[in-house]
CSV table of C-alpha atoms in Angstrom, one decimal:
chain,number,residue,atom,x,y,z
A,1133,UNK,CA,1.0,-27.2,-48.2
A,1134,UNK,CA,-1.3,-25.2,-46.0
A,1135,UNK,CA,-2.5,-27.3,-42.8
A,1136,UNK,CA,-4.8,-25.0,-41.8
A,1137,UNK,CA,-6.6,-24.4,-45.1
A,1138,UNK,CA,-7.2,-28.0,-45.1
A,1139,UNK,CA,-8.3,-28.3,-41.2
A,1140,UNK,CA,-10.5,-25.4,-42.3
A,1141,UNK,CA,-12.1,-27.3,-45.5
A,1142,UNK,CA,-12.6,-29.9,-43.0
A,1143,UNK,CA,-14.6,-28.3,-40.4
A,1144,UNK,CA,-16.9,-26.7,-43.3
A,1145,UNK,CA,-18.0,-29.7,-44.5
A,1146,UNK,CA,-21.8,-29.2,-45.2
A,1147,UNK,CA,-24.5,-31.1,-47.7
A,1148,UNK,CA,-26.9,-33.9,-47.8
A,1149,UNK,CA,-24.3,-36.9,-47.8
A,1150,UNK,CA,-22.3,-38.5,-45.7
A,1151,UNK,CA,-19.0,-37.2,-46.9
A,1152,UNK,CA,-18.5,-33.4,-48.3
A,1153,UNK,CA,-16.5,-34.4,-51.4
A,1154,UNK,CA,-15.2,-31.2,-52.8
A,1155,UNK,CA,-14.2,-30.3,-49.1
A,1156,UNK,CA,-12.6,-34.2,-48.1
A,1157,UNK,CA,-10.6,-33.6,-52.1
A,1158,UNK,CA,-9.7,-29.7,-51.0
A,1159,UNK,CA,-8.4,-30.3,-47.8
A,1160,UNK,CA,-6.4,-33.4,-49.0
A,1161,UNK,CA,-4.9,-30.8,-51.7
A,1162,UNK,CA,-4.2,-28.1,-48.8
A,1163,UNK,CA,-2.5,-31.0,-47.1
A,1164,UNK,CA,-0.3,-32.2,-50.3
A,1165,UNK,CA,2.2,-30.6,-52.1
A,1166,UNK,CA,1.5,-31.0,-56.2
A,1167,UNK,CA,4.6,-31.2,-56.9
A,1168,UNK,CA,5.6,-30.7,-60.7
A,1169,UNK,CA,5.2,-32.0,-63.6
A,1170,UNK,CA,7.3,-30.0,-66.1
A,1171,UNK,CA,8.6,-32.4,-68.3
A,1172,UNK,CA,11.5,-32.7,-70.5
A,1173,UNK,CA,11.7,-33.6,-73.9
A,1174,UNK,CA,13.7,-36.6,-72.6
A,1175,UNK,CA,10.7,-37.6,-70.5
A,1176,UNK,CA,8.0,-37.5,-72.5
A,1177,UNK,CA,9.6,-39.8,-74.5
A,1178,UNK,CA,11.0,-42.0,-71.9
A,1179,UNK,CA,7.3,-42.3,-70.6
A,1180,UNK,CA,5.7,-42.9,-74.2
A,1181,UNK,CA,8.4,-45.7,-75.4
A,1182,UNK,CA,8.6,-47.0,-71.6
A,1183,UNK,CA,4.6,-48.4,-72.0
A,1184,UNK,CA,4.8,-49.1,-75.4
A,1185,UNK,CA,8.0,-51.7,-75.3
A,1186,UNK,CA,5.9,-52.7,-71.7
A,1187,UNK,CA,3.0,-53.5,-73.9
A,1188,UNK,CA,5.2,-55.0,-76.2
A,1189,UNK,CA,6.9,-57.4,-73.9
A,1190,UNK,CA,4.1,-58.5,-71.7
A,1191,UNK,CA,2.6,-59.9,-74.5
A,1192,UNK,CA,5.0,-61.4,-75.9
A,1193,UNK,CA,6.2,-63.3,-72.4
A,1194,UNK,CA,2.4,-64.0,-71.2
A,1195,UNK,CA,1.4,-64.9,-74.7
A,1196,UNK,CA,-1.9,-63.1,-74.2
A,1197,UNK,CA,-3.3,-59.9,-76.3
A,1198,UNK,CA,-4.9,-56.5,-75.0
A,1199,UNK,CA,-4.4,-52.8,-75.5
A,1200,UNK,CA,-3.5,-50.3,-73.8
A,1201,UNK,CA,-5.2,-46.6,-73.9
A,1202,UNK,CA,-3.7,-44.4,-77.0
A,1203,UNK,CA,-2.5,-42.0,-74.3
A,1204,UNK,CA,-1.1,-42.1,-71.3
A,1205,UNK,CA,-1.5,-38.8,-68.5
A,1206,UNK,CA,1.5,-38.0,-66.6
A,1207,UNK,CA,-0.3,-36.2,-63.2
A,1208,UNK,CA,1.0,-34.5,-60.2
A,1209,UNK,CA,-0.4,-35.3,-57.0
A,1210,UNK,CA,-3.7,-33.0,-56.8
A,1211,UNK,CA,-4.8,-34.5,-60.4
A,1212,UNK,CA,-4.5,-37.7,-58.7
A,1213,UNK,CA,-6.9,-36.2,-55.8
A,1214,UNK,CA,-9.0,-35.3,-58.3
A,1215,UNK,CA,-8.8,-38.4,-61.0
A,1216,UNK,CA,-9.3,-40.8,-57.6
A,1217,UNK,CA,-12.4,-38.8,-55.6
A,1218,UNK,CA,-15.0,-39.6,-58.6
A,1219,UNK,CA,-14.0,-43.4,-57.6
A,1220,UNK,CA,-14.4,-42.8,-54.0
A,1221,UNK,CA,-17.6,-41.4,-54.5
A,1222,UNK,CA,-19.0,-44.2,-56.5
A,1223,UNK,CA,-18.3,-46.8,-54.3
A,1224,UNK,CA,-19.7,-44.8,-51.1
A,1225,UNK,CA,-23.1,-44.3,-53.5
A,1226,UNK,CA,-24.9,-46.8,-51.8
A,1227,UNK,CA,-23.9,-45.6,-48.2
A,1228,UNK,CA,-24.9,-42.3,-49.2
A,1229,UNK,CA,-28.2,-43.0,-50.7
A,1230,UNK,CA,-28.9,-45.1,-47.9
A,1231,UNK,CA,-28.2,-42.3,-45.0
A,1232,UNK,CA,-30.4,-40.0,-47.2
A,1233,UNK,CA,-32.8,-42.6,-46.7
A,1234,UNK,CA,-33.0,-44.0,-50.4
A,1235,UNK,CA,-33.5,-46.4,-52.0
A,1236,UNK,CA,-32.3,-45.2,-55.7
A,1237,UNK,CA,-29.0,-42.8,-56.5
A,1238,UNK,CA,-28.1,-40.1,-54.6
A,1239,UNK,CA,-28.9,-37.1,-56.5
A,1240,UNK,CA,-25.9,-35.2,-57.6
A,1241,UNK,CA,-22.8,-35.8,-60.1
A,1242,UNK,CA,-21.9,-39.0,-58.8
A,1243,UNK,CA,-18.3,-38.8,-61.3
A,1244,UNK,CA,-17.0,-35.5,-58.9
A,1245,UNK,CA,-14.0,-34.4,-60.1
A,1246,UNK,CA,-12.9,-38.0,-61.4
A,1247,UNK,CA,-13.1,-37.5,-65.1
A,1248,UNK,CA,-10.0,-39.0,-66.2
A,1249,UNK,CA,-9.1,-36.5,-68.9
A,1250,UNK,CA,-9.1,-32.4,-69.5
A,1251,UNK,CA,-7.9,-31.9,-66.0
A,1252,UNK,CA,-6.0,-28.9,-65.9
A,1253,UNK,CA,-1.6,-29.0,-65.5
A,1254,UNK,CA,-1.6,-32.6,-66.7
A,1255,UNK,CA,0.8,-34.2,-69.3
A,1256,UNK,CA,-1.1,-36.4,-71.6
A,1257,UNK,CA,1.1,-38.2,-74.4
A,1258,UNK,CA,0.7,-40.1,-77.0
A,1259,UNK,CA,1.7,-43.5,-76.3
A,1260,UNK,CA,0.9,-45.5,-80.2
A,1261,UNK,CA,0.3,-43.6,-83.7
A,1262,UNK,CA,-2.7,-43.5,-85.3
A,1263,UNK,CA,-2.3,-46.8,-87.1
A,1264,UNK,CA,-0.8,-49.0,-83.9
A,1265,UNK,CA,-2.5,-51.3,-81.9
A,1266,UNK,CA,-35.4,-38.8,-48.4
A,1267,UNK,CA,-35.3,-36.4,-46.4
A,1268,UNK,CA,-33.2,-36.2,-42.9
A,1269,UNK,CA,-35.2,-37.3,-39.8
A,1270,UNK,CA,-36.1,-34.6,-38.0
A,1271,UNK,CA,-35.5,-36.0,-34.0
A,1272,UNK,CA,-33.6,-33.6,-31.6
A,1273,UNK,CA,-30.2,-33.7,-31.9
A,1274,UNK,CA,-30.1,-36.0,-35.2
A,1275,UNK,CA,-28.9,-32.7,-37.0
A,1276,UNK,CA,-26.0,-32.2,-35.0
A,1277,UNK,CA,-25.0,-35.5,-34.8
A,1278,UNK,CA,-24.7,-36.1,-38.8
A,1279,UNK,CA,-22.9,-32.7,-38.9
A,1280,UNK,CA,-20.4,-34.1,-36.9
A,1281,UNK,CA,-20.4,-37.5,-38.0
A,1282,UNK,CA,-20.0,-35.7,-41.8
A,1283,UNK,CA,-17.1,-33.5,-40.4
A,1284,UNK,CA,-15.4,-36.9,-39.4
A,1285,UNK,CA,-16.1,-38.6,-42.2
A,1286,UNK,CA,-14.7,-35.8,-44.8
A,1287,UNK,CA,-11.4,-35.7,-42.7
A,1288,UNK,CA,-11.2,-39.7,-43.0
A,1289,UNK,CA,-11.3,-39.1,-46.6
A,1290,UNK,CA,-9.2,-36.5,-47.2
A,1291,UNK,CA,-6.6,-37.9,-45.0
A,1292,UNK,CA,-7.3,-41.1,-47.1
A,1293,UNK,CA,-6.8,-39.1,-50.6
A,1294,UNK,CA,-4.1,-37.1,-49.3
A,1295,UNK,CA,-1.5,-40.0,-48.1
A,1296,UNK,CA,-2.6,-42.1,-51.1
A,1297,UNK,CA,-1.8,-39.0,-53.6
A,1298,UNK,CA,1.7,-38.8,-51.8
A,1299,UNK,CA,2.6,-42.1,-52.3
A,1300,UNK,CA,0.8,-43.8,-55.6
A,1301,UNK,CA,3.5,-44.1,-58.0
A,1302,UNK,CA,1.3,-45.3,-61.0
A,1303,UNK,CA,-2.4,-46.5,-61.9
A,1304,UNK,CA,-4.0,-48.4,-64.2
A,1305,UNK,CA,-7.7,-47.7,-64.2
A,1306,UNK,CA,-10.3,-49.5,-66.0
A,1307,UNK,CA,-13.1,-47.7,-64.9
A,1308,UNK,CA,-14.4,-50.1,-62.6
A,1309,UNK,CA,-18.4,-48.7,-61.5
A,1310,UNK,CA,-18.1,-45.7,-63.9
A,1311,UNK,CA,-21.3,-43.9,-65.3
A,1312,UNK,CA,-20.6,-44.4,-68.8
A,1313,UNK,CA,-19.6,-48.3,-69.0
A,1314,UNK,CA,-18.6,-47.5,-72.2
A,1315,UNK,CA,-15.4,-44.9,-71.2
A,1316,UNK,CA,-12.5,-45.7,-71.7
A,1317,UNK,CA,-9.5,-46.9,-69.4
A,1318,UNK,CA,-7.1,-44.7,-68.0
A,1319,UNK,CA,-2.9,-45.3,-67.6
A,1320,UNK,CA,-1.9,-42.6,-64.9
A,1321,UNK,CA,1.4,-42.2,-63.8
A,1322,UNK,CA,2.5,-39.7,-60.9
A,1323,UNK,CA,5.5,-38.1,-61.8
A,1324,UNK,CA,6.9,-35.9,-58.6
A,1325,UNK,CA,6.6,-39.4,-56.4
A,1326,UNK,CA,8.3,-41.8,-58.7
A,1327,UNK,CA,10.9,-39.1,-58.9
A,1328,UNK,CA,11.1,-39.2,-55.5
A,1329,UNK,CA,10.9,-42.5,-55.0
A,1330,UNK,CA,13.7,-43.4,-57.0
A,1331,UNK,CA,15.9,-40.7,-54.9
A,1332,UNK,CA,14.9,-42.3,-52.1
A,1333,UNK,CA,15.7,-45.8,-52.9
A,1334,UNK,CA,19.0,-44.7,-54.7
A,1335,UNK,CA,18.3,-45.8,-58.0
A,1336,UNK,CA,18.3,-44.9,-61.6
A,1337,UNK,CA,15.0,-42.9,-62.4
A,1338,UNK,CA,14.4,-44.4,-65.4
A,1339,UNK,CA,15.1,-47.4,-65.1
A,1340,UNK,CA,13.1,-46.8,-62.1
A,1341,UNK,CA,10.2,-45.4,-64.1
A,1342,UNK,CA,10.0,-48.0,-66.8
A,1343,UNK,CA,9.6,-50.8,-63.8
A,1344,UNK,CA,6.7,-49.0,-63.1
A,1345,UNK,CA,5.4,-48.7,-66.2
A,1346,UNK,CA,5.8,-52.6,-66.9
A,1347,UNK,CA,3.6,-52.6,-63.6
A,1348,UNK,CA,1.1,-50.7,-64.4
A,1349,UNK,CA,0.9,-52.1,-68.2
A,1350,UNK,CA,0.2,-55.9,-66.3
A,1351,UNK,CA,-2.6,-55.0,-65.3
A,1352,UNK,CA,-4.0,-53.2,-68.7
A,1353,UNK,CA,-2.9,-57.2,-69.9
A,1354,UNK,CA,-4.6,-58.8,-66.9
A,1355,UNK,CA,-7.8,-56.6,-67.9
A,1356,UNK,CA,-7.5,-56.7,-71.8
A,1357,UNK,CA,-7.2,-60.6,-71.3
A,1358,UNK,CA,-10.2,-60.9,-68.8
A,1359,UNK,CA,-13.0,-58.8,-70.3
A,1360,UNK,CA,-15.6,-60.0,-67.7
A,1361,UNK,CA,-13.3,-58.7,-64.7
A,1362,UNK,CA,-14.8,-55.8,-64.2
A,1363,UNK,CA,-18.0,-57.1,-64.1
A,1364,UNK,CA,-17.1,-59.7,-62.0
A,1365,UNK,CA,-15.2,-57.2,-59.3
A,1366,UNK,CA,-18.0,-54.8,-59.6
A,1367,UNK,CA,-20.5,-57.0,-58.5
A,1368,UNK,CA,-18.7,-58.3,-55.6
A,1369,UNK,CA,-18.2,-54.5,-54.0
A,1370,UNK,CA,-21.5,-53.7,-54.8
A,1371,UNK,CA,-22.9,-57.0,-52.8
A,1372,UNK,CA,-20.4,-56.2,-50.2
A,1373,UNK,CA,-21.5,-52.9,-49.5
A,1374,UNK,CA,-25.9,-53.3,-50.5
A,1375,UNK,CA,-24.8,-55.6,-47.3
A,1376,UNK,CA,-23.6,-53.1,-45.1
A,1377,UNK,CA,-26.3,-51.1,-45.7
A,1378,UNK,CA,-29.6,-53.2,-46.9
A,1379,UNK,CA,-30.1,-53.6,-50.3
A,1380,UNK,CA,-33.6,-52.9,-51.5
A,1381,UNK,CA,-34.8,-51.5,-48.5
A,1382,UNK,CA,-34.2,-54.5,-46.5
A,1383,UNK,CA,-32.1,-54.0,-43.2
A,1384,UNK,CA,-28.3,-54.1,-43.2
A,1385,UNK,CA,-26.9,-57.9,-42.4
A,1386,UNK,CA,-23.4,-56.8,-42.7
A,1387,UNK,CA,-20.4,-57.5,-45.3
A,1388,UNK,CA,-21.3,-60.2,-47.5
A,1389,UNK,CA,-18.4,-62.8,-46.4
A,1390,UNK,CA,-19.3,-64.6,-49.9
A,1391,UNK,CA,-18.5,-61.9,-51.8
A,1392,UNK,CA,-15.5,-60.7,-49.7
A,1393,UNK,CA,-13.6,-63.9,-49.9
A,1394,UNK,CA,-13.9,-63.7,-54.0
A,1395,UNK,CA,-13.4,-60.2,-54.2
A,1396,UNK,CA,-10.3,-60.6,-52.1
A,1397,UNK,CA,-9.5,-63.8,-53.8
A,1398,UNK,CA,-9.7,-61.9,-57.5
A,1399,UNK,CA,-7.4,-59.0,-55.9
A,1400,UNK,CA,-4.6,-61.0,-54.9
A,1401,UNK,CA,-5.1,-63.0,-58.2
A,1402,UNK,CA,-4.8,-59.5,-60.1
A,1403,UNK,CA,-1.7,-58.2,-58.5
A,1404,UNK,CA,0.1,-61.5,-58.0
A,1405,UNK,CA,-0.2,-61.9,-61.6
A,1406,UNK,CA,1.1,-58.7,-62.2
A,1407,UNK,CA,4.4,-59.2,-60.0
A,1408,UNK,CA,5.1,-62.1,-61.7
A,1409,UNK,CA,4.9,-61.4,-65.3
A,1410,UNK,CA,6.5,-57.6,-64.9
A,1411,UNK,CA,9.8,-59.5,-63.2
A,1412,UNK,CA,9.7,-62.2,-66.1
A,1413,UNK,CA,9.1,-59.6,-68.9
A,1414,UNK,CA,11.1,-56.8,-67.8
A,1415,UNK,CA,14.3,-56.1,-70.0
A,1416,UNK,CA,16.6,-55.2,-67.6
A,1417,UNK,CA,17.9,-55.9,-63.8
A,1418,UNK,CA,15.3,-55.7,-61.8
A,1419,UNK,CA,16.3,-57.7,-58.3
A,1420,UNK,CA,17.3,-54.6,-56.4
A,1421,UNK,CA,14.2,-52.9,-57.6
A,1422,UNK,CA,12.1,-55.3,-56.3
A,1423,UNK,CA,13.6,-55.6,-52.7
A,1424,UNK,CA,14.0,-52.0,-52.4
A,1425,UNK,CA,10.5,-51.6,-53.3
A,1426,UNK,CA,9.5,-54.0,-51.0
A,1427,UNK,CA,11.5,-52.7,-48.1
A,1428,UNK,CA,9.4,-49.6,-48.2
A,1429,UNK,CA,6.0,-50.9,-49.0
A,1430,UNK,CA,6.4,-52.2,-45.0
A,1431,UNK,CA,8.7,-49.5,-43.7
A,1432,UNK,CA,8.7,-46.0,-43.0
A,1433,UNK,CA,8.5,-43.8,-39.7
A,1434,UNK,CA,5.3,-44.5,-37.1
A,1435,UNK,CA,3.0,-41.9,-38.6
A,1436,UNK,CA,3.7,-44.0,-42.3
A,1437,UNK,CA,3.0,-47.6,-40.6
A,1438,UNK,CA,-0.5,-46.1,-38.5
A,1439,UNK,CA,-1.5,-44.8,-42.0
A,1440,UNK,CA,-0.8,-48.2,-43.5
A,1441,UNK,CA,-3.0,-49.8,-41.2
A,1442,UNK,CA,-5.5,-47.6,-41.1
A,1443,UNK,CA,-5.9,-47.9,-44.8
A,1444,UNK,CA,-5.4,-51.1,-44.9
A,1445,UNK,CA,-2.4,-51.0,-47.0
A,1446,UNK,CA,-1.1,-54.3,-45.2
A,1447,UNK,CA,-3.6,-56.1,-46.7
A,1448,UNK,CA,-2.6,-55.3,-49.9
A,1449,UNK,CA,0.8,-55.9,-49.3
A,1450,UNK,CA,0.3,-59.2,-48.1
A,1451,UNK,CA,-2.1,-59.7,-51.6
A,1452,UNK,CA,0.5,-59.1,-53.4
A,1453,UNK,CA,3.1,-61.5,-51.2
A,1454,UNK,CA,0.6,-64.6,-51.6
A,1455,UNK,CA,-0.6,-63.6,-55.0
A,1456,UNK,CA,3.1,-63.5,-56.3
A,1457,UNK,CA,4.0,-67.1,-54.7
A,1458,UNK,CA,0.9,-68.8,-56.4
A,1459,UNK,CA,2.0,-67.7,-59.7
A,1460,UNK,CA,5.8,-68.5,-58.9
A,1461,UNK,CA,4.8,-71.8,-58.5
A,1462,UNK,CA,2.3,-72.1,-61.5
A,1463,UNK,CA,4.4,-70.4,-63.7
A,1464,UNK,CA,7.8,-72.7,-62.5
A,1465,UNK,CA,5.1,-75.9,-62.8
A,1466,UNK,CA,4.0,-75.0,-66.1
A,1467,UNK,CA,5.2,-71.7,-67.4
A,1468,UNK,CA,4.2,-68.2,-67.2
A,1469,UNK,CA,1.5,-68.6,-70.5
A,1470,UNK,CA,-0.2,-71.6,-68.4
A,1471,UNK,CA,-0.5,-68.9,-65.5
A,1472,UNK,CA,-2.8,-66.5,-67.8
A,1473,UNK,CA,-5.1,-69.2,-67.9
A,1474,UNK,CA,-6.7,-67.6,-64.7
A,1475,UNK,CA,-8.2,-64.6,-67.3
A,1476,UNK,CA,-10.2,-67.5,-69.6
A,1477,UNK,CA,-12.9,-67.2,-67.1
A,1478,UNK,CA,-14.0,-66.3,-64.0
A,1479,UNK,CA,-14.3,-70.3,-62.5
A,1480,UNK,CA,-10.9,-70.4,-63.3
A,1481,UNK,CA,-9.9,-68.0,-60.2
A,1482,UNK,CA,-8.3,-69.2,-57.4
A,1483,UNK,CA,-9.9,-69.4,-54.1
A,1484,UNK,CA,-8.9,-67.9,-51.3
A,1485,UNK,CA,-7.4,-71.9,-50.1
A,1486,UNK,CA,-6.3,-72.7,-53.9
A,1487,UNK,CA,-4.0,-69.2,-53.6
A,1488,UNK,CA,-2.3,-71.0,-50.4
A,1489,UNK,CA,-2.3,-74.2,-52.0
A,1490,UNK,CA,-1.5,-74.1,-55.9
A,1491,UNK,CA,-1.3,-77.9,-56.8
A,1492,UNK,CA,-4.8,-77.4,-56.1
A,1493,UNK,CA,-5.3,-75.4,-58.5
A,1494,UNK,CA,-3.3,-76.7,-60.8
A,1495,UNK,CA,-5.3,-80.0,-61.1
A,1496,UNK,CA,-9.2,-78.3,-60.7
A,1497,UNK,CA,-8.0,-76.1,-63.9
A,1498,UNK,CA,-5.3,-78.0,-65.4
A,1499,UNK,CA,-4.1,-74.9,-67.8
């Protein structure tokens, strides 16, 4: 970890956009350290059978089908930098193209360094066999102001990218605003922090590790069940932020509150779902997992809790709190296969009031 290479990658930012975003993922890798990723035998096929019984289970419990990708990559904490800036970048698209003063794609490789495979040091194995399932303005001083405003911006990100990579355990990606719609998904797990992790929390590693891969493989079955989800979540960030901005030239009018409320409505729905149906369909104990897990997600030191606010990693916990509690009560109502009703379509998504209120939900859908 080299603080000062990656103060100095800050303060170099330079370019056209908003954020520098080979400097903002360099100075969050100066700031991290990788960590390893040297396998044994043992763990390669701990990781390989731990998603495949996962996918096994799940769909046995939530009586839905989907796949899951043919290989899964086992990454340290700068490939998850660089798997997770190409994201970044595509969402802050609009923001850039509309400080460049644009009104069509900022020009550029859009994907960064977020390719999912071929990155260098990372584990990829083999989950199933073969036969298995314009220009800036020119007034005095507006120079110097969006130098500085890009230095900020670049540290905000890679201080972003950095805690994130230090604390992601695992990831399911499906490619949500990719350039090639036709890609496929990515399972990513981070090895040196779920190693960690498990020290930490003083429990077995792999039972530990197989946890998180039933995690991670709920929401491959949450997005294998619900093919128009990514659709549906991409258009609601896209609205959210053409809103910030101005969309087509027109002036900004601020977040869309519309497409805020389902966006955050469909995120609580997506990892409530997924808290559920890992605790119902994972074969061992899991009750100390779980409150250990949630001890930390709200704990740590001062700097931890500032970061989690910053990054709004309360919100998320608290998504997952009143996502999880809806689908308790569905799945005690009716049982865990009436819960995956919410993936037939998109109508059938709670609201942000139905989440708060299930019987509600329960009698508009009636799964």
């Amino acid at each position: 970890m080299d603080i000062l290479r990656s103060a100095r990658a800050v303060v170099e930012a330079e370019g056209p956009g908003v954020v520098d975003w080979d400097r903002a993922a360099a100075a969050a890798k100066s700031a991290t350290e990788p960590g390893s990723v040297a396998l044994t035998d043992a763990e390669r096929a701990g990781y390989a059978a731990d998603v495949r019984d996962a996918r096994s289970r799940l769909a046995a419990v939530a009586g839905i089908d989907f796949d899951v990708p043919d290989a899964i990559e086992v990454q340290n904490r700068h490939h998850w930098i660089d798997a997770s800036v190409g994201t970044f970048r595509r969402v802050m698209d609009p923001i850039e193209a509309a400080a460049a003063g644009e009104t069509g794609e900022v020009g550029g490789d859009s994907g960064g360094n977020g390719a999912a495979g071929g990155r260098a040091g990372t584990d990829s194995i083999d989950v199933l066999p073969d036969d298995s399932v314009g220009p800036v303005g020119s007034a005095p001083g507006t120079a110097l102001v969006q130098d500085l405003s890009r230095v900020a911006n670049t540290g905000s990100m890679a201080f972003a990218l950095g805690f994130l990579a230090r604390n992601v355990l695992g990831q399911y990606d499906p490619l949500l605003l990719a350039d090639e719609p036709d890609a496929d998904h990515g399972l990513y797990f981070v090895h040196p922090n779920i190693v960690a992790v498990a020290a930490s929390l003083d429990v077995d590693y792999p039972r530990f590790r197989r946890w998180i891969a039933f995690h991670e493989v709920t929401h491959a079955a949450e997005f294998g069940a619900a093919p128009w989800l990514p659709e549906y979540l991409e258009s609601r960030v896209e609205r959210g932020v053409e809103g910030m901005v101005g969309g087509a030239g027109g002036a900004a009018s601020g977040l869309d509150p519309d497409a805020f409320a389902e966006l955050q409505a469909a995120m609580t729905a997506v990892e409530g779902y997924a808290e559920v149906l890992m605790d119902r369909a994972f074969d061992g104990e899991y009750a100390d997992l779980r409150r250990k897990l949630d001890e930390r997600r709200g704990g740590g030191g001062p700097v931890r809790r500032l970061a989690q606010r910053l990054l709004g990693l309360g919100l998320k916990r608290r998504q997952y709190e009143r996502g999880a509690a809806f689908f308790r009560h569905v799945a005690d109502e009716r049982g865990i296969e009436a819960a995956g009703a919410v993936w037939e379509r998109a109508e059938n998504l709670p609201t942000a009031e139905e989440i708060d209120d299930p019987e509600a939900w329960l009698v508009r859908v009636d799964p």
